[in-house]
GROMACS .gro file of C-alpha atoms in nm:
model
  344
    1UNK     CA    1   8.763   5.968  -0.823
    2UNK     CA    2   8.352   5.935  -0.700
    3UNK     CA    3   8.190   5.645  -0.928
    4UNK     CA    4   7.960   5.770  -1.182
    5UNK     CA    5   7.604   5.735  -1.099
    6UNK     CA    6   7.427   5.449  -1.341
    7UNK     CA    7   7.261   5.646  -1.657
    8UNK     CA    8   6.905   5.661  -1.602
    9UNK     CA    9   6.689   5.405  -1.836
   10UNK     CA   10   6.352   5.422  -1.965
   11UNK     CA   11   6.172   5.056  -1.890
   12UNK     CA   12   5.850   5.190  -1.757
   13UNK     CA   13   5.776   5.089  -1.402
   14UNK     CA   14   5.576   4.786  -1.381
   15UNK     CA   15   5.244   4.774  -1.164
   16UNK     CA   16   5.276   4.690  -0.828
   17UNK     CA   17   5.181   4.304  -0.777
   18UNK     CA   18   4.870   4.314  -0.514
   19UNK     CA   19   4.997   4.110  -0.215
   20UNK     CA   20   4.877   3.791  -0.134
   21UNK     CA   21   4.571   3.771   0.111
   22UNK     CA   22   4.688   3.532   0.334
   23UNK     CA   23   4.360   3.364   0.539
   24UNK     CA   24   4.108   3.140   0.332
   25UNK     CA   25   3.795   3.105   0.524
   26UNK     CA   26   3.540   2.841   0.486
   27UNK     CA   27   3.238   2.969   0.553
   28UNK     CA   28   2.941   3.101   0.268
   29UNK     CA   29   3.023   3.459   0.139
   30UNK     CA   30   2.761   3.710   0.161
   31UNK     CA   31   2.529   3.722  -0.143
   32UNK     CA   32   2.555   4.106  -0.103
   33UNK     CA   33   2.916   4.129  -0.128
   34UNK     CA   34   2.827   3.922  -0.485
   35UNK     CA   35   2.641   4.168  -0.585
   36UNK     CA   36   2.885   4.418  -0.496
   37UNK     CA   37   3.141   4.224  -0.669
   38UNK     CA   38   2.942   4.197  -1.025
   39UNK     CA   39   2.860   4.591  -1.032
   40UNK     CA   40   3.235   4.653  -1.034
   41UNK     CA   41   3.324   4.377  -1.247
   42UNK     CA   42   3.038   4.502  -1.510
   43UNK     CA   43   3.140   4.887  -1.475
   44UNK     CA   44   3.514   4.846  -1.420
   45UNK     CA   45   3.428   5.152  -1.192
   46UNK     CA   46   3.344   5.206  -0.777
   47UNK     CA   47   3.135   5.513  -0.841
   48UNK     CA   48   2.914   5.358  -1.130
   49UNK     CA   49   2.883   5.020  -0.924
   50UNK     CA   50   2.795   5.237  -0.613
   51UNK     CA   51   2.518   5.458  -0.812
   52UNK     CA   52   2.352   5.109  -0.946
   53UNK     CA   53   2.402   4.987  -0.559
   54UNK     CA   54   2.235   5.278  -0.406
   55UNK     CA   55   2.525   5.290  -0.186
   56UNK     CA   56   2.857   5.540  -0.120
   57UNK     CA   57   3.162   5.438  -0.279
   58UNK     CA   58   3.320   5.355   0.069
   59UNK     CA   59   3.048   5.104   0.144
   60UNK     CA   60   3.105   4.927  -0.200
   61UNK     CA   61   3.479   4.926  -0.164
   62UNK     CA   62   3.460   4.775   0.161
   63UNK     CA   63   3.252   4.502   0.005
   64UNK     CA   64   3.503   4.411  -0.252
   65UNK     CA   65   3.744   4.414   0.020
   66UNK     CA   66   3.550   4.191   0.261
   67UNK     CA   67   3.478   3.936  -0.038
   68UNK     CA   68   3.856   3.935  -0.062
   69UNK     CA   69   3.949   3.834   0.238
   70UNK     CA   70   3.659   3.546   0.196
   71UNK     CA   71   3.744   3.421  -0.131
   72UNK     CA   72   4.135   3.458  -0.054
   73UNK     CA   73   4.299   3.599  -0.303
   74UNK     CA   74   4.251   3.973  -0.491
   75UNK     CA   75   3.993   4.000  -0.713
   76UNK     CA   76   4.045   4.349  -0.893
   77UNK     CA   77   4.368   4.547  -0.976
   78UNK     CA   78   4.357   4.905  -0.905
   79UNK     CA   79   4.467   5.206  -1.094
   80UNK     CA   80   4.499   5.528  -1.028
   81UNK     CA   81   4.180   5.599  -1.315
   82UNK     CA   82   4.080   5.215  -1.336
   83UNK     CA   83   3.995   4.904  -1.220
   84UNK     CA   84   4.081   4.607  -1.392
   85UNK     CA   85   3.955   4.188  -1.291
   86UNK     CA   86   4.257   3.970  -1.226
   87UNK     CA   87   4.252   3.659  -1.336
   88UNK     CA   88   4.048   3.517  -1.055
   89UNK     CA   89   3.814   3.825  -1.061
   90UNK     CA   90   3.717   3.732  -1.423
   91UNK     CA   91   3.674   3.356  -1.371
   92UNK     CA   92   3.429   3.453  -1.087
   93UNK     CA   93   3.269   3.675  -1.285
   94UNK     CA   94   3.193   3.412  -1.572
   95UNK     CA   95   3.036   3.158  -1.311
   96UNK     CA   96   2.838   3.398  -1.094
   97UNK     CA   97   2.667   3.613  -1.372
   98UNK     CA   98   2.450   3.346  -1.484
   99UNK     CA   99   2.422   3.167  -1.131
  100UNK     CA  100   2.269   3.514  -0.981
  101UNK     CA  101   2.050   3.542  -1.289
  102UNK     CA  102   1.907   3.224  -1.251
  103UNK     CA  103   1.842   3.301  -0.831
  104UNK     CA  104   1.644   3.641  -0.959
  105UNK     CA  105   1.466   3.403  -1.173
  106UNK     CA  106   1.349   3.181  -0.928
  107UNK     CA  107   1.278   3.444  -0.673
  108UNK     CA  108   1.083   3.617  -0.947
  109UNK     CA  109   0.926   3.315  -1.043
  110UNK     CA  110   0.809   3.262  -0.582
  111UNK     CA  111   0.687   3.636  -0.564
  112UNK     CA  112   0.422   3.546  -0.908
  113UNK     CA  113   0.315   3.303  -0.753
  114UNK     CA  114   0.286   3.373  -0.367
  115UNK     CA  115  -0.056   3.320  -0.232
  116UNK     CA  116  -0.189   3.137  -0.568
  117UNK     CA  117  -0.272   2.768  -0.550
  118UNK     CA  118  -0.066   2.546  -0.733
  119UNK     CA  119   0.019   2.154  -0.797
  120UNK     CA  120   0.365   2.098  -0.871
  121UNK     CA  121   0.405   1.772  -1.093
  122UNK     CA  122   0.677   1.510  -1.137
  123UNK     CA  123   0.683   1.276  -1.431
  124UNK     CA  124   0.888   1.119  -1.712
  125UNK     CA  125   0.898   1.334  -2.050
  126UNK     CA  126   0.738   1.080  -2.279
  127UNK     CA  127   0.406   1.044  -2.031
  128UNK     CA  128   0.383   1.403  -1.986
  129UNK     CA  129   0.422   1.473  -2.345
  130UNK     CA  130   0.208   1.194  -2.502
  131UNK     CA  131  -0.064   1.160  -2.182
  132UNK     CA  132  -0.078   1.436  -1.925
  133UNK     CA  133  -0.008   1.775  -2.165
  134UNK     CA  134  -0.301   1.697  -2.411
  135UNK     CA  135  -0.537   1.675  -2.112
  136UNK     CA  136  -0.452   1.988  -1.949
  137UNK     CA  137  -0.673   2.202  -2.055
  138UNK     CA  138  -0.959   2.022  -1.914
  139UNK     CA  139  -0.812   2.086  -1.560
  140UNK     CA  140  -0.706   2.463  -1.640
  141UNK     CA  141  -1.111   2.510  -1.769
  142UNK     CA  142  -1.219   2.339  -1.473
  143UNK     CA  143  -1.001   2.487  -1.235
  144UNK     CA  144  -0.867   2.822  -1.344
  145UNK     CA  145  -0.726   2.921  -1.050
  146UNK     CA  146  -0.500   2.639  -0.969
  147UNK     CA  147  -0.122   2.687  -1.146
  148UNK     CA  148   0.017   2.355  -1.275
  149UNK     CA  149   0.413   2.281  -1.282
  150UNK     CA  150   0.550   1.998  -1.412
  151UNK     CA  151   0.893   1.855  -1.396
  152UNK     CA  152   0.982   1.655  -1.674
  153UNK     CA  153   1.274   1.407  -1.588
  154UNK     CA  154   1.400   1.043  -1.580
  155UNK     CA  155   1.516   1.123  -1.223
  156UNK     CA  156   1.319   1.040  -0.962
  157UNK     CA  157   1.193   1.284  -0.722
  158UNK     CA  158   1.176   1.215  -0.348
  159UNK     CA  159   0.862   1.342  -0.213
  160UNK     CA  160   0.962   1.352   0.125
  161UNK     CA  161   1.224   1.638   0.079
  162UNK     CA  162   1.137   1.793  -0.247
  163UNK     CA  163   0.838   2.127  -0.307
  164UNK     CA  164   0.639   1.838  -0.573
  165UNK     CA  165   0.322   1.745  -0.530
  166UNK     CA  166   0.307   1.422  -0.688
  167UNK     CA  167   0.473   1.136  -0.900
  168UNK     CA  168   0.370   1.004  -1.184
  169UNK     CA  169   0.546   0.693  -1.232
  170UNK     CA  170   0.557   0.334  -1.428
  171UNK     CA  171   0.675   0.043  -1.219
  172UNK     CA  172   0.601  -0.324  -1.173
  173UNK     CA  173   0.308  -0.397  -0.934
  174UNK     CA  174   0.496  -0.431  -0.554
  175UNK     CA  175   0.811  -0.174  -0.631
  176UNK     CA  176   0.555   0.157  -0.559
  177UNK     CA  177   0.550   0.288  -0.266
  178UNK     CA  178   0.306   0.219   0.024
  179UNK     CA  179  -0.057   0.463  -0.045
  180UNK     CA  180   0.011   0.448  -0.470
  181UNK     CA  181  -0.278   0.441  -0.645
  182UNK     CA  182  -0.293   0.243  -0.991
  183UNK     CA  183  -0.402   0.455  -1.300
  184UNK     CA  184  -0.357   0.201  -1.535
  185UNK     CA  185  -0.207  -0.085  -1.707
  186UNK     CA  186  -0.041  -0.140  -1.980
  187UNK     CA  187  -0.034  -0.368  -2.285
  188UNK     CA  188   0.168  -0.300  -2.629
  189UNK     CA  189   0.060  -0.339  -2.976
  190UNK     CA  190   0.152  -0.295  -3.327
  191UNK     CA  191   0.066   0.021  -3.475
  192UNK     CA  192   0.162   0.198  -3.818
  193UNK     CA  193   0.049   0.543  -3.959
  194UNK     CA  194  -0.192   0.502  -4.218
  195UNK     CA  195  -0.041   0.560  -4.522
  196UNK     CA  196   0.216   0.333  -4.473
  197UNK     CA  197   0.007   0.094  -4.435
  198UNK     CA  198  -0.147   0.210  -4.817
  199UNK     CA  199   0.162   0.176  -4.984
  200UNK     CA  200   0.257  -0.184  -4.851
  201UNK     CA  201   0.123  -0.525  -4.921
  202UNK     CA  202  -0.163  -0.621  -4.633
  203UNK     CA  203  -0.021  -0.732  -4.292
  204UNK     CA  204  -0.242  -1.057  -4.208
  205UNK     CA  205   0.035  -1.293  -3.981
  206UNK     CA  206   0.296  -1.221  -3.751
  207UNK     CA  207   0.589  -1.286  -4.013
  208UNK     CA  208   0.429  -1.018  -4.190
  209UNK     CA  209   0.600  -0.745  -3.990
  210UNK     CA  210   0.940  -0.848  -4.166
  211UNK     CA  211   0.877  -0.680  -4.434
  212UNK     CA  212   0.896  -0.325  -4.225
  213UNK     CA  213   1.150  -0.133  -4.056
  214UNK     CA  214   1.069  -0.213  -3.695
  215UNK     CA  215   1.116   0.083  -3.425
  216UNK     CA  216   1.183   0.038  -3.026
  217UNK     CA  217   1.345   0.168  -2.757
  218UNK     CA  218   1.744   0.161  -2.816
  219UNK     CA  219   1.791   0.098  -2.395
  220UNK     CA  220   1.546  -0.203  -2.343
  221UNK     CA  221   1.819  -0.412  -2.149
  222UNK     CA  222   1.854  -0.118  -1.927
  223UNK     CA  223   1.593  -0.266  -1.665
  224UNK     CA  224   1.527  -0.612  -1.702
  225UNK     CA  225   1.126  -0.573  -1.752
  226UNK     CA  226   1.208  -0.363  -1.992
  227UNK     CA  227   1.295  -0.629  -2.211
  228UNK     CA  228   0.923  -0.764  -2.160
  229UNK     CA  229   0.829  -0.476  -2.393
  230UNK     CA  230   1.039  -0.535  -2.671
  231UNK     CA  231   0.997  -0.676  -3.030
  232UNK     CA  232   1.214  -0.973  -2.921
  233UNK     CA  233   1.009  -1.105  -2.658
  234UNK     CA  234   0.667  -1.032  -2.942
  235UNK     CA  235   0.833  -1.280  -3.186
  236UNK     CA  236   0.878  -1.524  -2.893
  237UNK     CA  237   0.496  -1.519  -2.756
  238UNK     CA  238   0.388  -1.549  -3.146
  239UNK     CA  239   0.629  -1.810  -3.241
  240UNK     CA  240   0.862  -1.619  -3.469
  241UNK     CA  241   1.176  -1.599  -3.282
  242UNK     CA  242   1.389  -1.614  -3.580
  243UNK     CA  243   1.268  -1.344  -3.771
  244UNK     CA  244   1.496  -1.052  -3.917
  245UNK     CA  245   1.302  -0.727  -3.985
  246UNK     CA  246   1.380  -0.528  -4.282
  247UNK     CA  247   1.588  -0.316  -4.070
  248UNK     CA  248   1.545  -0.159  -3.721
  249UNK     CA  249   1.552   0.171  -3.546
  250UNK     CA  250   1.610   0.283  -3.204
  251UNK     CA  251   1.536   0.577  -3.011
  252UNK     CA  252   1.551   0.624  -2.648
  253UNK     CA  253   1.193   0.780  -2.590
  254UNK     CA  254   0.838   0.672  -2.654
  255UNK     CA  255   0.767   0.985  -2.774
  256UNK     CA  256   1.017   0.911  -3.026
  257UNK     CA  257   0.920   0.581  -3.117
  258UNK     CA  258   0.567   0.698  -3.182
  259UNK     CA  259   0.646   1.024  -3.347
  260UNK     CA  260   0.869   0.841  -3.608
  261UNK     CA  261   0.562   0.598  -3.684
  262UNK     CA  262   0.365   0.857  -3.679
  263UNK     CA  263   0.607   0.990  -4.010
  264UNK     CA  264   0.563   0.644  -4.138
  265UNK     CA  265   0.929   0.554  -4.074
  266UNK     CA  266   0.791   0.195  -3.971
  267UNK     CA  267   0.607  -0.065  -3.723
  268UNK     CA  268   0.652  -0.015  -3.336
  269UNK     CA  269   0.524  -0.210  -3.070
  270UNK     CA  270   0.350   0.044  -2.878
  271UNK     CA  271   0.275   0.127  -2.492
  272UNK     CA  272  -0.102   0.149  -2.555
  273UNK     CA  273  -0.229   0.395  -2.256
  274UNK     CA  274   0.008   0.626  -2.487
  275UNK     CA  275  -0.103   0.560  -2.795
  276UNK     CA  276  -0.511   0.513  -2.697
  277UNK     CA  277  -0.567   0.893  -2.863
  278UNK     CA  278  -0.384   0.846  -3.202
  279UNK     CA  279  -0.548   0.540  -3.219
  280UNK     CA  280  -0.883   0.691  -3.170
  281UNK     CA  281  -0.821   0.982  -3.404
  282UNK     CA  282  -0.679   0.714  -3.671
  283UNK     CA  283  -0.326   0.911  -3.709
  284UNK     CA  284  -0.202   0.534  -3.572
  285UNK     CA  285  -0.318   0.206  -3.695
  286UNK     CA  286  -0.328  -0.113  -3.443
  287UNK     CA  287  -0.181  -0.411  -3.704
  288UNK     CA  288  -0.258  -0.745  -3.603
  289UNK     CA  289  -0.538  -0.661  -3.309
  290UNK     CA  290  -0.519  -1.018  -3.222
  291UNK     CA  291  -0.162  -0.982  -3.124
  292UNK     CA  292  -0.089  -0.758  -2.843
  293UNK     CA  293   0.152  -0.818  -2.608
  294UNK     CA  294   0.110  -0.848  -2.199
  295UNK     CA  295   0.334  -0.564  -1.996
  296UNK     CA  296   0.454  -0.595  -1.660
  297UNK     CA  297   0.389  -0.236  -1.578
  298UNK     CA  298   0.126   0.013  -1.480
  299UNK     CA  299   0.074   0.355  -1.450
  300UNK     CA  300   0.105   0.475  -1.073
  301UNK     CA  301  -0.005   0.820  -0.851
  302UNK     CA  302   0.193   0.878  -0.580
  303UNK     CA  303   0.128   1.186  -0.320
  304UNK     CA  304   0.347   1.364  -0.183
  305UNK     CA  305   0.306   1.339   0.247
  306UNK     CA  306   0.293   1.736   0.306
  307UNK     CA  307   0.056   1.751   0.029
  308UNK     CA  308  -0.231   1.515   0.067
  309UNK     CA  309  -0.432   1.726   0.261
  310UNK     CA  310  -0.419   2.045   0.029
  311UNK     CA  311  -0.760   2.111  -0.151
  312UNK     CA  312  -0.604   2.185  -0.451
  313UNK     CA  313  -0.407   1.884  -0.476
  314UNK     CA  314  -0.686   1.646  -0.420
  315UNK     CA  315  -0.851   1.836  -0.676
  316UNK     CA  316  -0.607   1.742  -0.927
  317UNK     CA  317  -0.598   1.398  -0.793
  318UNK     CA  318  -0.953   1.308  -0.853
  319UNK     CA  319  -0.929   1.454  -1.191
  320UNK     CA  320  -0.643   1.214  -1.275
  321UNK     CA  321  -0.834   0.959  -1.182
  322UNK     CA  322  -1.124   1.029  -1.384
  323UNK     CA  323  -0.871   1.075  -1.703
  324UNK     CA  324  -0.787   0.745  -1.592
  325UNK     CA  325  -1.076   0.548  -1.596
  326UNK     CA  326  -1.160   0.735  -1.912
  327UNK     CA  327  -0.846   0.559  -2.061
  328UNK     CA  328  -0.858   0.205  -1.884
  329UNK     CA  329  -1.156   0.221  -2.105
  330UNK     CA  330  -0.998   0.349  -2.411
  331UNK     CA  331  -0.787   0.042  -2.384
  332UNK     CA  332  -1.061  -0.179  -2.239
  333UNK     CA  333  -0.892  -0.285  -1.931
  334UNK     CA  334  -1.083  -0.490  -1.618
  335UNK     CA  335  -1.346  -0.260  -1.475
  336UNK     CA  336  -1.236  -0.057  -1.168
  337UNK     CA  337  -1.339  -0.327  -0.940
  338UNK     CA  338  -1.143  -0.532  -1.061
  339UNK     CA  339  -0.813  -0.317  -0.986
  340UNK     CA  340  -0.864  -0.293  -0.631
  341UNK     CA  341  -0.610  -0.622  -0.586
  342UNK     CA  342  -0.309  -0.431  -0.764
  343UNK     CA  343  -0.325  -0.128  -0.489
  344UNK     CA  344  -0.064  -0.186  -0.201
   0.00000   0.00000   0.00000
């Protein structure tokens, strides 16, 4: 008697798992097999991906292929009437969308501006924001064919290796770099908005200030002349070292500091190079004129070795240092003369 055959089933077939690609290679994929790669994955189709491509089907196939055998491992299932990302495919796809976006951007961002003259600026947020931005416009009217960039960051820039101009920086004299020239100094006072100042009893002596939430910077102990600009070290110099403010408040920034006196949140012992235009416009109030406070620091230009010799930059340059004469005498520092000792 011949075995019976087994009774056919119905469990659908399963897809066919794509085999493993076995080499991984090291070296940078092509940025057109990317491209390739993120027409598919946005189509889910060789033919659509090809027509966007401007290239035969073949030609973007052997793309995906090729980026394959780079990456190592399959990228895209396919169907008989589809295409589908594997899991690899999609994470790819999440990371290089925006990464390719952002390269158009920038290469978008070269072709504006080939042939135009520009000064690319690095500085911290707070000095742009408070010192260099409001003054701006005096350079653009002067100079309307120069394009200004500035990169607004705590991190410092190297000059040597980077496409910036120049630094703007804030450093004890002797830590700048050789060829910095000195903007400015700085010394710190106690300023309030106006009103505030209305709706409180008169501030005539240093224990005064007690009676006010005081504001500074929440990371003074970060650097250790930092803490030479601090409320602490004003109580010391004035001989109030034990006083206890009503309460305090700390913010990281300067811009902070003086936008929340600005909202009358408070006293804060401000940089005054900073504060020289609310001052002079009366949206800030110096308390106790007789009490400001000695800083370490001053205000530094630093020029970039590739770019010294670019007309456009020294343009800028001596227009800095005009705006900063203009506020050494806002803030009735030493005449210029006098500042030729503090240049290394």
């Amino acid at each position: 008697m011949k075995p019976s055959k087994p009774a056919p089933t119905n469990t659908p077939s399963l897809p066919p798992t794509p085999p493993p690609i076995a080499h991984l290679r090291t070296r940078p994929v092509s940025v057109g097999n990317w491209r390739a790669f993120l027409a598919v994955a946005r189509h889910l189709n060789f033919r659509a991906a090809a027509d966007e491509l401007a290239l035969t089907q073949s030609a973007v196939s052997r793309q995906i292929q090729a980026l394959e055998e780079e990456v190592g491992v399959p990228l895209f299932l396919r169907h008989t009437r589809a295409v589908e990302l594997t899991t690899a495919g999609g994470q790819l796809f999440q990371t290089l969308t925006p990464a390719l976006e952002r390269l158009d951007a920038a290469v978008r961002m070269v072709r504006q501006s080939a042939g135009r003259k520009n000064v690319a600026i690095t500085t911290w947020a707070s000095f742009a924001s408070m010192w260099l931005i409001p003054r701006l416009e005096d350079f653009q009217r002067n100079y309307p064919d120069i394009d200004i960039r500035i990169d607004a960051s705590d991190n410092l820039v190297d000059l040597d290796t980077s496409d910036v101009d120049l630094a703007l920086r804030s450093s004890v004299p002797g830590s700048q770099p050789a060829g910095a020239q000195r903007l400015f100094g700085e010394q710190l006072c106690v300023v309030a908005s106006p009103w505030l100042l209305k709706s409180m009893e008169a501030i005539r002596t240093p224990t005064d200030v007690a009676r006010f939430t005081l504001i500074e910077a929440g990371d003074a102990h970060r650097l250790p002349y930092f803490e030479w600009i601090t409320w602490r070290r004003w109580f010391e110099v004035y001989g109030v070292s034990r006083l206890q403010p009503a309460r305090w408040l700390y913010f990281n920034y300067a811009q902070q500091i003086v936008q929340s006196t600005l909202a009358g949140q408070g006293l804060a012992l401000a940089r005054m190079p900073l504060v020289a235009d609310a001052l002079a416009t009366g949206d800030l109030v110096e308390v106790l004129p007789g009490h400001r406070l000695d800083s370490p620091l001053a205000y530094w230009l630093i020029i970039g070795p590739r770019s010294a010799h670019r007309p456009e930059v020294q343009a800028f340059c001596a227009w800095l240092q005009f705006q900063a004469k203009a506020t050494r005498e806002a803030i009735r520092e030493v005449p210029d003369s006098d500042l030729l000792d503090d240049i290394s």
